[in-house]
Short mmCIF file of C-alpha atoms in Angstrom, two decimals:
data_model
loop_
_atom_site.label_atom_id
_atom_site.label_comp_id
_atom_site.label_asym_id
_atom_site.label_seq_id
_atom_site.Cartn_x
_atom_site.Cartn_y
_atom_site.Cartn_z
CA MET A 1 124.97 65.30 136.22
CA LYS A 2 122.41 67.35 138.48
CA PHE A 3 121.03 69.23 135.73
CA LEU A 4 120.30 65.96 133.78
CA ARG A 5 118.49 65.69 137.08
CA VAL A 6 116.61 68.69 137.57
CA LEU A 7 115.60 68.29 133.20
CA ALA A 8 113.82 65.22 133.73
CA LEU A 9 112.05 66.34 136.96
CA LEU A 10 110.81 69.34 134.91
CA LEU A 11 109.98 65.92 131.97
CA ILE A 12 107.71 64.45 134.70
CA VAL A 13 105.99 67.12 136.33
CA ALA A 14 104.89 69.09 132.51
CA GLY A 15 104.18 65.58 131.40
CA LEU A 16 101.96 64.62 134.19
CA SER A 17 100.22 68.66 134.48
CA GLY A 18 99.70 67.85 130.14
CA CYS A 19 97.44 64.27 131.23
CA GLY A 20 95.51 65.63 133.38
CA TYR A 21 96.84 64.94 136.77
CA ASN A 22 97.44 68.17 138.26
CA ALA A 23 92.79 69.20 137.02
CA MET A 24 92.38 65.07 138.16
CA GLN A 25 93.84 66.42 141.64
CA ARG A 26 91.49 69.71 141.55
CA GLN A 27 88.14 67.95 140.29
CA ASP A 28 88.96 65.02 143.55
CA GLU A 29 89.06 67.81 146.20
CA ALA A 30 86.50 69.94 144.40
CA VAL A 31 84.33 66.29 144.57
CA LYS A 32 85.51 65.89 148.18
CA ALA A 33 84.50 69.57 149.54
CA ALA A 34 81.07 68.86 147.74
CA TRP A 35 80.35 65.91 149.93
CA SER A 36 81.91 68.08 153.00
CA GLU A 37 78.27 69.78 152.58
CA VAL A 38 76.16 67.78 151.70
CA ILE A 39 77.14 66.23 155.12
CA ASN A 40 77.12 69.86 156.83
CA GLN A 41 73.33 69.83 155.70
CA TYR A 42 72.08 66.09 156.16
CA GLN A 43 73.55 67.24 159.56
CA ARG A 44 72.29 70.65 160.32
CA ARG A 45 69.09 68.74 159.47
CA ALA A 46 69.76 66.15 162.50
CA ASP A 47 70.67 68.39 164.76
CA LEU A 48 67.15 69.61 164.47
CA VAL A 49 65.17 66.49 165.04
CA PRO A 50 65.08 66.53 168.63
CA ASN A 51 63.45 69.95 169.36
CA LEU A 52 60.83 69.02 166.69
CA VAL A 53 59.65 65.17 168.44
CA ASN A 54 59.27 67.35 171.62
CA THR A 55 57.74 70.03 170.47
CA VAL A 56 54.84 67.44 168.45
CA LYS A 57 55.01 65.01 171.95
CA GLY A 58 53.84 68.67 173.48
CA TYR A 59 50.73 68.43 171.87
CA ALA A 60 50.63 65.23 169.88
CA GLN A 61 51.50 62.53 172.85
CA HIS A 62 48.93 60.11 171.24
CA GLU A 63 51.14 60.11 167.90
CA GLU A 64 53.80 58.34 169.73
CA LYS A 65 54.39 55.97 166.41
CA VAL A 66 55.01 58.44 164.09
CA LEU A 67 57.17 59.93 167.04
CA THR A 68 58.93 56.72 167.63
CA GLU A 69 59.88 56.44 163.78
CA VAL A 70 60.89 59.65 163.53
CA THR A 71 63.96 59.38 166.59
CA ASN A 72 64.65 55.89 165.46
CA ALA A 73 65.10 57.63 161.35
CA ARG A 74 67.35 60.00 163.25
CA ALA A 75 69.15 57.35 165.04
CA LYS A 76 70.54 55.38 161.99
CA VAL A 77 71.50 58.61 160.28
CA GLY A 78 74.02 58.69 163.48
CA THR A 79 75.12 55.84 162.54
CA MET A 80 75.91 55.71 158.53
CA GLN A 81 78.36 58.27 158.72
CA LEU A 82 80.37 58.71 154.63
CA SER A 83 83.90 60.68 154.98
CA PRO A 84 84.71 61.78 151.92
CA ASP A 85 87.86 58.65 151.50
CA ALA A 86 84.55 56.50 151.88
CA LEU A 87 82.69 57.79 148.37
CA ASN A 88 84.06 55.23 146.05
CA ASP A 89 82.08 52.18 146.97
CA PRO A 90 79.34 52.52 145.91
CA GLN A 91 77.30 50.15 148.72
CA LYS A 92 78.20 52.58 151.11
CA LEU A 93 77.00 55.22 149.53
CA GLN A 94 72.90 53.30 148.51
CA GLN A 95 73.39 52.86 152.38
CA PHE A 96 73.95 56.33 153.57
CA GLN A 97 71.10 57.09 151.46
CA GLN A 98 68.36 54.96 151.66
CA ALA A 99 69.47 56.37 155.52
CA GLN A 100 68.82 59.70 155.22
CA GLY A 101 65.22 58.50 152.68
CA GLN A 102 63.88 56.85 155.70
CA LEU A 103 64.05 59.75 157.74
CA SER A 104 62.62 61.78 154.50
CA SER A 105 60.11 59.87 155.47
CA ALA A 106 59.54 60.31 158.95
CA LEU A 107 60.31 63.48 158.84
CA SER A 108 56.92 64.03 155.90
CA ARG A 109 54.13 61.63 157.80
CA LEU A 110 55.07 63.79 161.89
CA MET A 111 54.44 67.34 158.84
CA VAL A 112 50.84 65.93 158.04
CA VAL A 113 50.99 64.44 162.01
CA SER A 114 51.02 68.30 162.60
CA GLU A 115 47.84 68.96 160.80
CA ASN A 116 45.92 67.53 162.82
CA TYR A 117 46.99 69.92 166.45
CA PRO A 118 46.10 73.92 165.71
CA GLN A 119 47.52 74.68 169.14
CA LEU A 120 50.49 72.59 167.65
CA LYS A 121 50.64 74.98 163.90
CA ALA A 122 50.47 77.61 165.87
CA ASP A 123 53.29 77.67 168.30
CA GLY A 124 56.33 80.00 168.77
CA LEU A 125 58.73 77.41 169.10
CA PHE A 126 57.16 74.86 166.89
CA GLN A 127 57.28 77.78 163.65
CA ASN A 128 60.30 78.49 164.27
CA LEU A 129 61.00 74.82 164.07
CA GLN A 130 59.55 74.32 160.84
CA ALA A 131 61.56 78.14 159.14
CA GLN A 132 64.56 75.96 160.11
CA LEU A 133 63.11 72.86 158.81
CA GLU A 134 62.34 74.21 155.70
CA GLY A 135 64.97 75.81 155.17
CA THR A 136 67.71 72.75 155.82
CA GLU A 137 66.17 70.57 152.89
CA ASN A 138 66.73 73.38 150.53
CA ARG A 139 69.87 73.63 151.28
CA ILE A 140 70.20 70.04 151.36
CA THR A 141 68.83 70.55 148.03
CA VAL A 142 71.72 72.15 145.96
CA ALA A 143 74.13 70.63 147.80
CA ARG A 144 73.31 67.51 146.47
CA ASN A 145 73.36 69.12 142.98
CA ARG A 146 76.09 70.36 142.90
CA TYR A 147 78.04 67.65 144.70
CA VAL A 148 75.85 65.32 141.58
CA GLN A 149 77.79 67.93 138.97
CA SER A 150 81.25 67.55 141.51
CA VAL A 151 80.87 63.94 140.24
CA GLN A 152 79.60 64.46 136.87
CA ALA A 153 82.92 66.54 135.54
CA TYR A 154 85.01 64.70 137.54
CA ASN A 155 83.95 60.68 136.04
CA SER A 156 83.96 62.68 132.01
CA MET A 157 87.40 64.11 133.30
CA ILE A 158 88.88 60.59 134.62
CA ARG A 159 86.80 58.52 131.27
CA THR A 160 88.05 60.43 128.13
CA PHE A 161 91.40 60.37 126.65
CA PRO A 162 94.34 60.31 127.65
CA ASN A 163 93.18 61.50 130.65
CA ASN A 164 91.86 58.00 131.26
CA LEU A 165 95.65 57.30 131.39
CA THR A 166 96.78 58.76 133.96
CA ALA A 167 94.03 57.70 136.28
CA LYS A 168 94.79 53.96 135.50
CA ILE A 169 97.90 54.32 135.87
CA PHE A 170 97.67 57.15 139.51
CA GLY A 171 94.22 54.13 140.81
CA TYR A 172 91.96 57.56 140.28
CA GLN A 173 88.18 55.24 139.58
CA VAL A 174 84.47 56.73 138.81
CA LYS A 175 82.77 57.68 141.70
CA PRO A 176 79.21 56.41 142.98
CA ASN A 177 76.15 59.07 142.08
CA PHE A 178 72.86 59.97 143.80
CA THR A 179 70.72 57.71 142.98
CA VAL A 180 66.70 58.76 142.77
CA GLU A 181 63.49 56.38 141.54
CA ASN A 182 62.30 59.70 141.42
CA GLU A 183 65.08 61.87 139.72
CA LYS A 184 62.49 65.11 140.34
CA ALA A 185 63.74 64.29 144.05
CA ILE A 186 67.62 65.68 142.73
CA SER A 187 65.98 69.12 142.76
CA THR A 188 62.95 69.41 144.34
CA ALA A 189 62.92 69.48 148.78
CA PRO A 190 60.43 67.72 150.52
CA THR A 191 57.11 69.78 151.43
CA VAL A 192 57.22 71.65 155.09
CA ASP A 193 54.65 73.11 155.39
CA PHE A 194 53.01 73.19 158.86
CA GLY A 195 50.31 75.57 157.66
CA GLY A 196 48.24 74.94 154.79
CA ASN A 197 47.10 71.86 153.50
CA ALA A 198 49.94 69.34 153.45
CA SER A 199 50.17 66.07 151.77
CA PRO A 200 52.97 63.86 152.46
CA ALA A 201 56.40 64.25 150.01
CA PRO A 202 58.19 62.05 148.00
CA ALA A 203 60.03 59.16 149.69
CA ALA A 204 62.86 60.80 148.28
CA THR A 205 65.87 58.08 148.95
CA HIS A 206 68.16 60.89 149.90
#
């Protein structure tokens, strides 16, 4: 009897492996890992905002509206945390994207305003923040792209036969992905140029 139980268990394990269960587990973990990196980079950007605002305020005190917009957008981002377990909710992902998009737009307007203050652009701390922000925007783009690719691979896996049968049995669902009005925003970081003739960056929805 014990032998039969062991044999039955081995057959079940082999069956699950053959129908894609293990691959789904791995791909689901890959999606979660990719999302964690997206969160890390967005948080990195949010952490730069207070110092950036304070530095600009020292030279451009009259730009209160723009500074307030950046501060408020940063605060909203802080309330829109999205855990890997909530990634199956399209509405929550959209709300997260909207909050990040508002911060992107506010930072873009702040960059344009900075062009009116030569002393600000020459400030060493400001230049350092510029470099950090530019690097972070690039990291966000890379992290987003990797997440998009992970979700596409996962969704393709669970929608194909016979994996779709296994997905249905174990409750695996298609995950929503990033959506943007301008698809180029997926692969193009917002312009971060405090030293030349800047123009507003596209208001991509992150």
